[in-house]
């Protein structure tokens, strides 16, 4: 049953027991202190009264008479009544009482200690006499020569002293009650606070949740990031650490290093601002130097305690997915689609030409049909030979053949210039397709938006240490105000479309960064994109982007 109790209830019970025990302990201590102080004050008072009586000349004078009781008994009774004492006993050095509240006790021996008084020293004690337990003081009566002539004992019964102490009991109980009330209030406030911050759960449940959540964090394949209300990173999983480039979180973070703050992370400006703002988003694209990240973010709300009230915001949770490979495959798929469209267009055109040849032959014009077919074959073969001769990379040659057909359909003249061989550069065909394909698509779109003549020029030069790819178009160029956005984010001047719109140049930039190259943007007639790739550069250093100014980008 106790395992089902919340932390707040357990603390309330423990704190209540503690407060009760504290109040009882403090009350007992106060009562004992009051009792001890009452005994000490009574002993001091009895000593003062006995000393005053012993110094009275009447007592010394009566001690030398044949019947001291005749003079001292009335005097002792009067002082006893006025001083509020229970008894004053004046006795001879041999303990014989001369005075006593009970007259039948006069002449009998005193019950108690007198040895210190015989030696001339006053003292106090708690002892039991004829009247019961009492607090008393015994003082010797000495003459001018210092001889002890009598003793004076003054005292009060302990029962009367207890009654006096009992009168102080309400104050002690009041203090203990005040402690209980104050403790109950504090315990209630602490309990309400704990119920709010622990959602009414017990420690075993919280420990179990922590184990489950920590296991989930380490097992999911998406990046998970938890940011608090101050905008600081408080929790993240292994995938998020890999995507954001931060140290992995230990499996048991207790006693480990604190999570880095967002300010300490080298995040792109847009992604850092999003994580700090807590703005709810769904599948928003953010680009790092090497990755395409899709980010979704929602607030983290604590449910109301006991199902009542409003949910309390605790921060926000961001999920991060890596779409770099997906976008690269999409780019390759787009290239394949370009080739497919080119083949379909060529098939359609070939059908038209075949119909033309058949018709000429049916009309008996065999020579014209042969001349038409030969000329068409020579033009196609000339284009193929030119591309193959210029670019010795078969995959890139196939891509360019498709781009020629695509450019022809769009009414754009595509010119290719290549020097050197690409086979010994060490560059992967996939990377070349990503760079050249996206740059040409970007250039074709830019040329389509401009006035005739519409042209795109591709040049590929392989030097001794690097490969330079340059794509120029006859478009409007790159707007200097959007130059940084072109290379940093998924920027596009085209109408919003399907998911992934505006990532062509970003993929080019990431590929260039991974290969340790550079990407520059210039202006001639239109935009000029120049990529320089080292022939042997397996490192993934971040490329230095040196925009030289231009106008308006049209990325794929």
Coordinates of C-alpha atoms in Angstrom, one line a residue:
X1 CA 0.0 0.0 0.0
X2 CA 2.8 2.4 0.9
X3 CA 4.4 1.8 -2.5
X4 CA 1.3 3.5 -4.1
X5 CA 1.8 6.6 -1.9
X6 CA 3.1 9.7 -3.6
X7 CA 6.2 11.5 -2.5
X8 CA 4.1 14.3 -1.1
X9 CA 2.0 11.9 1.1
X10 CA 5.1 10.1 2.4
X11 CA 6.8 13.4 3.2
X12 CA 3.7 14.7 4.9
X13 CA 3.5 11.7 7.1
X14 CA 7.2 11.7 7.9
X15 CA 7.2 15.4 8.6
X16 CA 4.1 15.2 10.7
X17 CA 5.7 12.4 12.9
X18 CA 8.8 14.5 13.1
X19 CA 6.9 17.6 14.2
X20 CA 5.0 15.7 16.8
X21 CA 8.2 14.2 18.2
X22 CA 9.9 17.6 18.1
X23 CA 7.0 19.2 19.9
X24 CA 7.0 16.5 22.6
X25 CA 10.8 16.7 23.0
X26 CA 10.8 20.5 23.2
X27 CA 7.8 20.5 25.6
X28 CA 9.5 17.9 27.8
X29 CA 12.7 19.8 27.8
X30 CA 11.0 23.0 28.6
X31 CA 9.1 21.4 31.5
X32 CA 12.3 19.8 32.9
X33 CA 14.1 23.1 32.6
X34 CA 11.2 24.9 34.3
X35 CA 11.2 22.3 37.1
X36 CA 15.0 22.5 37.6
X37 CA 14.9 26.3 37.6
X38 CA 11.9 26.2 40.1
X39 CA 13.9 24.0 42.4
X40 CA 16.9 26.2 42.1
X41 CA 14.9 29.4 42.8
X42 CA 13.2 27.8 45.7
X43 CA 16.5 26.6 47.3
X44 CA 17.9 30.1 46.9
X45 CA 14.8 31.6 48.5
X46 CA 14.8 29.2 51.4
X47 CA 18.4 29.9 52.0
X48 CA 17.7 33.6 52.1
X49 CA 14.8 33.3 54.5
X50 CA 16.8 30.9 56.8
X51 CA 19.8 33.2 56.8
X52 CA 17.7 36.2 57.7
X53 CA 16.1 34.3 60.6
X54 CA 19.5 33.0 61.8
X55 CA 20.9 36.5 61.9
X56 CA 18.0 37.8 63.9
X57 CA 19.3 38.6 67.5
X58 CA 16.1 37.2 68.9
X59 CA 17.1 33.7 67.9
X60 CA 20.5 33.9 69.5
X61 CA 19.0 35.4 72.6
X62 CA 16.3 32.8 72.9
X63 CA 18.8 29.9 72.4
X64 CA 20.3 30.8 75.8
X65 CA 17.0 30.8 77.7
X66 CA 15.6 27.7 79.6
X67 CA 12.5 27.6 77.3
X68 CA 13.5 28.8 73.7
X69 CA 10.1 27.6 72.3
X70 CA 8.2 30.2 74.2
X71 CA 9.9 33.0 72.3
X72 CA 10.6 31.4 69.0
X73 CA 7.4 29.4 68.2
X74 CA 5.2 32.5 67.7
X75 CA 7.9 34.2 65.8
X76 CA 8.5 31.2 63.5
X77 CA 4.7 30.7 62.8
X78 CA 4.4 34.4 61.9
X79 CA 7.3 34.4 59.5
X80 CA 6.1 31.1 58.0
X81 CA 2.7 32.6 57.2
X82 CA 4.1 35.9 55.9
X83 CA 6.8 34.3 53.7
X84 CA 4.5 31.6 52.3
X85 CA 6.5 28.7 53.6
X86 CA 5.5 25.3 54.8
X87 CA 7.7 25.2 57.9
X88 CA 10.4 27.0 59.8
X89 CA 12.2 24.8 62.3
X90 CA 14.6 26.3 64.8
X91 CA 16.5 23.6 66.6
X92 CA 19.3 23.1 69.1
X93 CA 22.7 21.8 67.9
X94 CA 21.6 18.3 69.0
X95 CA 18.6 18.4 66.6
X96 CA 16.0 19.1 69.3
X97 CA 13.2 21.1 67.7
X98 CA 12.3 24.4 69.4
X99 CA 9.7 25.3 66.7
X100 CA 7.5 23.4 64.3
X101 CA 4.1 24.0 62.5
X102 CA 2.8 20.9 64.4
X103 CA 3.2 21.7 68.1
X104 CA 3.4 17.9 69.0
X105 CA 6.7 17.7 67.1
X106 CA 8.3 20.4 69.3
X107 CA 11.0 18.8 71.5
X108 CA 11.5 15.9 69.1
X109 CA 14.7 15.4 67.0
X110 CA 14.9 17.1 63.6
X111 CA 14.7 14.7 60.6
X112 CA 17.3 15.7 58.0
X113 CA 21.0 16.6 57.6
X114 CA 22.7 19.1 59.9
X115 CA 26.4 18.1 59.7
X116 CA 27.4 21.0 57.3
X117 CA 25.5 23.4 59.6
X118 CA 27.4 22.1 62.7
X119 CA 30.6 22.9 60.8
X120 CA 29.2 26.5 60.3
X121 CA 28.3 26.1 56.6
X122 CA 24.7 26.8 55.3
X123 CA 23.4 24.3 52.8
X124 CA 20.2 23.2 50.9
X125 CA 18.7 19.8 50.3
X126 CA 15.6 18.0 49.1
X127 CA 14.6 15.4 51.7
X128 CA 11.6 13.9 53.4
X129 CA 10.5 15.0 56.8
X130 CA 7.4 14.8 59.0
X131 CA 5.5 16.9 56.5
X132 CA 6.7 14.9 53.4
X133 CA 9.2 15.6 50.7
X134 CA 10.4 19.2 50.8
X135 CA 13.0 21.6 49.6
X136 CA 14.8 23.2 52.6
X137 CA 17.8 25.2 53.6
X138 CA 19.6 24.8 57.0
X139 CA 21.7 27.8 58.3
X140 CA 23.7 27.7 61.6
X141 CA 23.2 30.4 64.3
X142 CA 26.6 31.4 65.7
X143 CA 27.5 33.7 68.6
X144 CA 30.2 36.3 68.7
X145 CA 32.9 33.8 69.4
X146 CA 31.8 31.7 66.3
X147 CA 30.3 28.9 68.2
X148 CA 27.1 27.2 66.8
X149 CA 24.3 27.9 69.2
X150 CA 21.3 26.7 67.0
X151 CA 20.1 25.8 63.5
X152 CA 17.4 27.3 61.4
X153 CA 15.7 25.2 58.8
X154 CA 13.2 26.8 56.3
X155 CA 11.4 24.9 53.5
X156 CA 8.4 24.2 51.3
X157 CA 6.9 20.9 50.4
X158 CA 7.6 19.6 46.9
X159 CA 3.9 19.1 46.3
X160 CA 3.4 22.8 46.5
X161 CA 6.3 23.4 44.2
X162 CA 4.8 21.0 41.7
X163 CA 1.6 22.9 41.8
X164 CA 3.6 26.0 40.9
X165 CA 5.2 24.2 38.1
X166 CA 1.9 23.0 36.8
X167 CA 0.8 26.6 36.5
X168 CA 3.6 27.0 33.9
X169 CA 2.3 23.9 32.0
X170 CA -0.2 25.9 29.8
X171 CA 2.7 28.0 28.4
X172 CA 4.7 25.0 27.6
X173 CA 1.7 23.3 26.0
X174 CA 1.0 26.4 24.0
X175 CA 4.5 26.5 22.7
X176 CA 4.3 22.9 21.7
X177 CA 0.9 23.5 20.0
X178 CA 2.4 26.4 18.1
X179 CA 5.2 24.2 16.9
X180 CA 2.6 21.6 15.8
X181 CA 0.5 24.2 13.9
X182 CA 3.5 25.8 12.2
X183 CA 4.9 22.4 11.3
X184 CA 1.6 21.3 9.9
X185 CA 1.4 24.4 7.7
X186 CA 4.9 24.0 6.4
X187 CA 4.3 20.3 5.8
X188 CA 1.1 21.1 3.9
X189 CA 2.9 23.7 1.7
X190 CA 5.7 21.3 1.0
X191 CA 3.3 18.5 0.2
X192 CA 1.4 20.7 -2.3
X193 CA 4.6 21.7 -4.0
X194 CA 5.8 18.1 -4.2
X195 CA 2.4 17.0 -5.6
X196 CA 2.8 19.6 -8.3
X197 CA 6.3 18.9 -9.3
X198 CA 6.1 15.1 -9.1
X199 CA 2.6 14.9 -10.6
X200 CA 1.5 12.9 -7.5
X201 CA 3.8 10.0 -8.3
X202 CA 5.8 7.9 -5.8
X203 CA 9.6 7.5 -5.9
X204 CA 9.3 3.9 -7.2
X205 CA 7.1 5.1 -10.1
X206 CA 9.5 8.0 -10.9
X207 CA 12.5 5.7 -10.8
X208 CA 10.7 3.3 -13.1
X209 CA 9.7 6.1 -15.5
X210 CA 13.3 7.4 -15.5
X211 CA 14.6 3.9 -16.5
X212 CA 12.0 3.6 -19.2
X213 CA 12.5 7.0 -20.6
X214 CA 16.2 6.7 -20.6
X215 CA 16.0 3.4 -22.5
X216 CA 13.7 5.0 -25.0
X217 CA 16.0 7.9 -25.5
X218 CA 18.9 5.7 -26.3
X219 CA 16.9 3.3 -28.5
X220 CA 14.9 5.6 -30.8
X221 CA 16.5 6.4 -34.2
X222 CA 15.2 9.9 -34.3
X223 CA 17.0 12.7 -32.5
X224 CA 15.1 13.9 -29.4
X225 CA 16.0 17.1 -27.7
X226 CA 14.4 18.6 -24.5
X227 CA 14.8 22.3 -23.9
X228 CA 13.7 24.0 -20.7
X229 CA 11.8 27.2 -20.3
X230 CA 15.1 29.2 -20.2
X231 CA 16.0 27.9 -23.6
X232 CA 18.8 25.6 -22.3
X233 CA 19.4 22.1 -23.5
X234 CA 18.6 19.7 -20.6
X235 CA 18.2 16.3 -22.3
X236 CA 19.0 14.6 -25.6
X237 CA 19.6 11.2 -27.0
X238 CA 22.4 9.6 -28.9
X239 CA 21.0 10.3 -32.3
X240 CA 20.5 14.0 -31.5
X241 CA 24.1 14.1 -30.2
X242 CA 25.3 12.7 -33.6
X243 CA 23.1 15.1 -35.6
X244 CA 24.0 18.2 -33.6
X245 CA 27.7 17.3 -33.2
X246 CA 27.8 17.2 -29.4
X247 CA 29.2 14.6 -26.9
X248 CA 26.9 11.6 -26.3
X249 CA 24.9 11.6 -23.1
X250 CA 26.0 8.9 -20.6
X251 CA 23.6 6.0 -19.9
X252 CA 23.5 7.0 -16.2
X253 CA 23.8 10.8 -16.1
X254 CA 24.0 11.0 -12.3
X255 CA 27.2 12.7 -11.3
X256 CA 28.2 13.2 -15.0
X257 CA 28.9 16.4 -16.8
X258 CA 26.0 18.8 -17.4
X259 CA 24.4 19.0 -20.8
X260 CA 25.8 21.8 -22.9
X261 CA 23.7 24.9 -23.3
X262 CA 22.3 26.0 -26.7
X263 CA 24.7 28.9 -26.7
X264 CA 27.7 26.6 -26.5
X265 CA 26.6 24.5 -29.6
X266 CA 27.7 25.6 -33.0
X267 CA 24.2 25.3 -34.6
X268 CA 23.0 27.1 -37.7
X269 CA 21.3 30.3 -36.8
X270 CA 17.9 29.2 -37.9
X271 CA 18.0 25.9 -35.9
X272 CA 19.4 27.6 -32.8
X273 CA 16.7 30.3 -32.9
X274 CA 14.0 27.6 -33.3
X275 CA 15.2 25.5 -30.3
X276 CA 15.5 28.7 -28.1
X277 CA 12.1 30.1 -29.1
X278 CA 9.9 27.0 -28.4
X279 CA 7.9 27.8 -31.5
X280 CA 5.7 24.8 -32.5
X281 CA 6.6 23.6 -36.0
X282 CA 6.0 20.5 -38.1
X283 CA 8.7 19.1 -40.5
X284 CA 10.6 22.3 -40.8
X285 CA 13.8 21.9 -42.9
X286 CA 17.1 23.1 -41.4
X287 CA 20.5 22.7 -43.0
X288 CA 23.8 22.2 -41.3
X289 CA 27.2 22.1 -43.0
X290 CA 26.9 18.4 -43.8
X291 CA 23.2 17.5 -43.2
X292 CA 19.6 18.1 -44.1
X293 CA 17.6 18.0 -40.9
X294 CA 13.8 17.9 -40.6
X295 CA 12.7 19.3 -37.3
X296 CA 9.4 19.1 -35.5
X297 CA 8.8 20.9 -32.2
X298 CA 6.0 20.8 -29.7
X299 CA 5.6 22.2 -26.1
X300 CA 6.2 19.8 -23.2
X301 CA 3.2 20.1 -20.9
X302 CA 2.9 18.5 -17.4
X303 CA -0.6 17.1 -16.9
X304 CA -2.7 18.7 -14.1
X305 CA -2.5 17.0 -10.7
X306 CA -5.6 14.8 -10.0
X307 CA -7.0 15.7 -13.4
X308 CA -7.9 19.2 -12.4
X309 CA -6.5 22.6 -13.4
X310 CA -4.4 23.5 -16.4
X311 CA -1.4 21.8 -17.9
X312 CA 1.9 23.3 -16.8
X313 CA 4.5 24.1 -19.5
X314 CA 7.9 22.5 -18.7
X315 CA 9.7 23.4 -21.9
X316 CA 9.5 21.9 -25.3
X317 CA 10.5 18.8 -27.2
X318 CA 12.1 18.7 -30.6
X319 CA 12.4 15.7 -32.9
X320 CA 15.2 15.8 -35.4
X321 CA 15.4 13.5 -38.5
X322 CA 18.3 13.2 -40.9
X323 CA 17.1 13.5 -44.5
X324 CA 20.6 14.0 -46.1
X325 CA 20.7 10.5 -47.7
X326 CA 17.0 10.7 -48.6
X327 CA 17.6 14.0 -50.4
X328 CA 20.7 12.7 -52.1
X329 CA 18.7 9.7 -53.3
X330 CA 15.9 12.1 -54.4
X331 CA 18.4 14.0 -56.4
X332 CA 19.6 10.9 -58.1
X333 CA 16.0 9.8 -58.7
X334 CA 15.3 13.2 -60.3
X335 CA 18.3 12.7 -62.6
X336 CA 17.0 9.3 -63.5
X337 CA 13.6 10.8 -64.1
X338 CA 15.3 13.4 -66.4
X339 CA 16.8 10.5 -68.3
X340 CA 13.5 8.8 -68.5
X341 CA 11.8 11.9 -69.8
X342 CA 14.5 12.4 -72.3
X343 CA 14.1 8.8 -73.6
X344 CA 10.4 9.2 -73.7
X345 CA 10.8 12.4 -75.7
X346 CA 13.3 10.8 -78.0
X347 CA 11.0 7.8 -78.5
X348 CA 8.2 10.2 -79.4
X349 CA 10.4 12.1 -81.7
X350 CA 11.8 8.9 -83.2
X351 CA 8.3 7.8 -84.0
X352 CA 7.6 11.0 -85.8
X353 CA 10.7 10.7 -87.8
X354 CA 10.0 7.0 -88.6
X355 CA 6.5 8.0 -89.8
X356 CA 8.1 10.6 -92.0
X357 CA 10.5 8.1 -93.5
X358 CA 7.7 5.6 -94.1
X359 CA 5.6 8.2 -95.8
X360 CA 8.4 9.3 -98.1
X361 CA 9.0 5.7 -99.1
X362 CA 5.3 5.2 -99.8
X363 CA 5.3 8.2 -102.0
X364 CA 8.2 6.7 -104.0
X365 CA 10.7 9.2 -102.8
X366 CA 13.2 6.7 -101.5
X367 CA 16.2 8.9 -101.9
X368 CA 14.7 11.7 -99.8
X369 CA 13.8 9.1 -97.1
X370 CA 17.4 7.8 -97.1
X371 CA 18.8 11.3 -96.9
X372 CA 16.5 12.3 -94.1
X373 CA 17.3 9.2 -92.0
X374 CA 21.1 9.5 -92.6
X375 CA 21.1 13.2 -91.6
X376 CA 19.1 12.5 -88.4
X377 CA 21.4 9.7 -87.5
X378 CA 24.5 11.8 -88.0
X379 CA 23.1 14.6 -85.8
X380 CA 22.3 12.2 -83.0
X381 CA 25.6 10.4 -83.2
X382 CA 27.5 13.6 -83.4
X383 CA 25.9 14.8 -80.1
X384 CA 26.6 11.5 -78.4
X385 CA 30.2 11.4 -79.6
X386 CA 30.7 15.0 -78.5
X387 CA 29.5 14.3 -75.0
X388 CA 31.3 11.0 -74.6
X389 CA 34.5 12.5 -76.0
X390 CA 34.2 15.5 -73.7
X391 CA 33.3 13.6 -70.5
X392 CA 34.9 10.2 -69.9
X393 CA 32.8 9.4 -66.8
X394 CA 30.0 7.2 -68.2
X395 CA 27.4 8.0 -65.4
X396 CA 28.0 11.8 -65.8
X397 CA 27.8 11.4 -69.6
X398 CA 24.5 9.7 -69.3
X399 CA 23.3 12.5 -67.1
X400 CA 24.4 15.1 -69.6
X401 CA 22.6 13.3 -72.4
X402 CA 19.4 13.5 -70.5
X403 CA 20.1 17.2 -69.6
X404 CA 20.6 17.9 -73.4
X405 CA 17.2 16.5 -74.1
X406 CA 15.6 18.3 -71.2
X407 CA 17.2 21.6 -72.3
X408 CA 16.0 21.1 -75.8
X409 CA 12.4 20.7 -74.6
X410 CA 12.7 23.8 -72.5
X411 CA 14.1 25.8 -75.4
X412 CA 17.5 26.3 -73.7
X413 CA 20.8 25.8 -75.4
X414 CA 23.1 23.7 -73.2
X415 CA 26.8 23.8 -74.0
X416 CA 29.4 21.5 -72.5
X417 CA 33.1 22.1 -72.4
X418 CA 35.4 19.5 -70.7
X419 CA 39.2 19.2 -70.5
X420 CA 41.2 16.4 -68.8
X421 CA 40.0 13.1 -67.6
X422 CA 37.7 12.5 -64.6
X423 CA 38.5 8.8 -64.2
X424 CA 41.7 9.4 -62.2
X425 CA 40.5 12.1 -59.9
X426 CA 39.3 9.8 -57.1
X427 CA 35.8 11.5 -57.1
X428 CA 32.7 9.3 -56.9
X429 CA 30.2 9.3 -59.7
X430 CA 27.4 9.9 -57.2
X431 CA 29.0 13.1 -56.0
X432 CA 29.6 14.4 -59.5
X433 CA 26.0 13.6 -60.4
X434 CA 24.8 15.5 -57.3
X435 CA 26.9 18.6 -58.0
X436 CA 26.5 18.8 -61.8
X437 CA 22.9 17.6 -61.9
X438 CA 21.6 20.2 -59.3
X439 CA 23.7 23.0 -60.7
X440 CA 22.4 22.4 -64.3
X441 CA 18.8 22.1 -63.0
X442 CA 19.2 25.3 -61.2
X443 CA 20.7 27.0 -64.3
X444 CA 17.9 25.7 -66.6
X445 CA 15.3 27.1 -64.3
X446 CA 17.1 30.5 -64.1
X447 CA 17.5 30.6 -67.9
X448 CA 13.8 29.8 -68.4
X449 CA 12.8 32.9 -66.4
X450 CA 15.0 35.2 -68.5
X451 CA 14.6 36.6 -72.1
X452 CA 16.0 34.8 -75.1
X453 CA 18.5 33.7 -76.0
X454 CA 18.4 31.2 -73.2
X455 CA 21.7 29.5 -72.6
X456 CA 23.4 27.3 -70.0
X457 CA 27.1 26.6 -70.2
X458 CA 28.9 23.8 -68.3
X459 CA 32.6 23.5 -68.1
X460 CA 34.6 20.8 -66.4
X461 CA 38.3 21.1 -66.1
X462 CA 40.6 18.6 -64.4
X463 CA 43.9 20.2 -63.4
X464 CA 46.9 18.6 -61.6
X465 CA 45.4 18.9 -58.1
X466 CA 41.7 19.8 -58.5
X467 CA 38.6 19.6 -60.6
X468 CA 36.8 22.8 -61.4
X469 CA 33.1 22.6 -62.4
X470 CA 31.5 25.9 -63.6
X471 CA 27.9 26.3 -64.5
X472 CA 26.8 29.7 -66.0
X473 CA 23.3 30.7 -67.1
X474 CA 21.7 33.6 -68.9
X475 CA 19.2 34.3 -66.0
X476 CA 18.9 37.3 -63.8
X477 CA 21.7 36.4 -61.4
X478 CA 21.7 36.2 -57.6
X479 CA 20.3 38.9 -55.5
X480 CA 23.0 40.0 -53.0
X481 CA 20.3 40.3 -50.3
X482 CA 19.5 36.6 -50.5
X483 CA 23.1 35.4 -51.2
X484 CA 23.6 34.1 -47.6
X485 CA 20.2 32.3 -47.6
X486 CA 21.1 30.5 -50.9
X487 CA 23.9 28.6 -49.3
X488 CA 22.8 28.4 -45.7
X489 CA 19.1 27.3 -45.9
X490 CA 16.7 25.5 -48.2
X491 CA 16.0 28.7 -50.0
X492 CA 14.0 28.9 -53.2
X493 CA 12.6 31.7 -55.3
X494 CA 10.1 29.3 -56.9
X495 CA 6.6 28.7 -55.8
X496 CA 6.3 26.5 -52.7
X497 CA 5.7 22.9 -53.7
X498 CA 6.3 19.4 -52.5
X499 CA 8.5 18.5 -49.5
X500 CA 12.2 19.1 -50.3
X501 CA 11.7 22.1 -52.5
X502 CA 14.7 24.4 -52.5
X503 CA 17.4 21.8 -51.4
X504 CA 19.4 21.6 -54.6
X505 CA 22.1 24.1 -53.8
X506 CA 22.1 22.9 -50.2
X507 CA 22.9 19.4 -51.3
X508 CA 25.6 20.8 -53.6
X509 CA 27.1 22.8 -50.7
X510 CA 27.1 19.8 -48.4
X511 CA 28.7 17.5 -51.0
X512 CA 31.4 20.2 -51.6
X513 CA 32.0 20.5 -47.9
X514 CA 32.3 16.8 -47.4
X515 CA 34.9 16.6 -50.3
X516 CA 36.9 19.5 -48.9
X517 CA 36.2 21.8 -51.8
X518 CA 34.8 25.3 -52.3
X519 CA 31.7 26.8 -53.8
X520 CA 31.7 30.4 -55.1
X521 CA 28.9 32.4 -56.7
X522 CA 29.7 35.1 -59.2
X523 CA 28.0 37.1 -62.0
X524 CA 28.7 37.3 -65.7
X525 CA 25.6 37.5 -67.9
X526 CA 23.7 35.7 -65.2
X527 CA 24.7 33.6 -62.2
X528 CA 28.0 31.7 -62.3
X529 CA 28.4 28.8 -59.8
X530 CA 32.0 27.5 -59.5
X531 CA 32.9 24.4 -57.6
X532 CA 36.5 23.5 -56.9
X533 CA 37.2 19.9 -55.7
X534 CA 40.6 18.5 -54.7
X535 CA 41.4 15.3 -56.5
X536 CA 42.3 13.6 -53.3
X537 CA 40.4 15.0 -50.4
X538 CA 38.5 12.4 -48.3
X539 CA 38.2 14.8 -45.3
X540 CA 34.9 16.5 -44.5
X541 CA 36.2 19.9 -43.7
X542 CA 33.7 22.7 -44.0
X543 CA 34.2 24.6 -47.3
X544 CA 34.9 28.2 -47.3
X545 CA 32.1 29.9 -49.3
X546 CA 33.3 33.1 -50.9
X547 CA 30.3 34.8 -52.5
X548 CA 31.5 37.5 -55.0
X549 CA 28.1 39.1 -55.5
X550 CA 25.3 38.6 -57.9
X551 CA 21.5 38.8 -57.9
X552 CA 18.9 36.1 -57.8
X553 CA 19.2 32.3 -57.3
X554 CA 17.0 29.7 -58.8
X555 CA 17.9 26.5 -57.1
X556 CA 16.5 23.1 -57.8

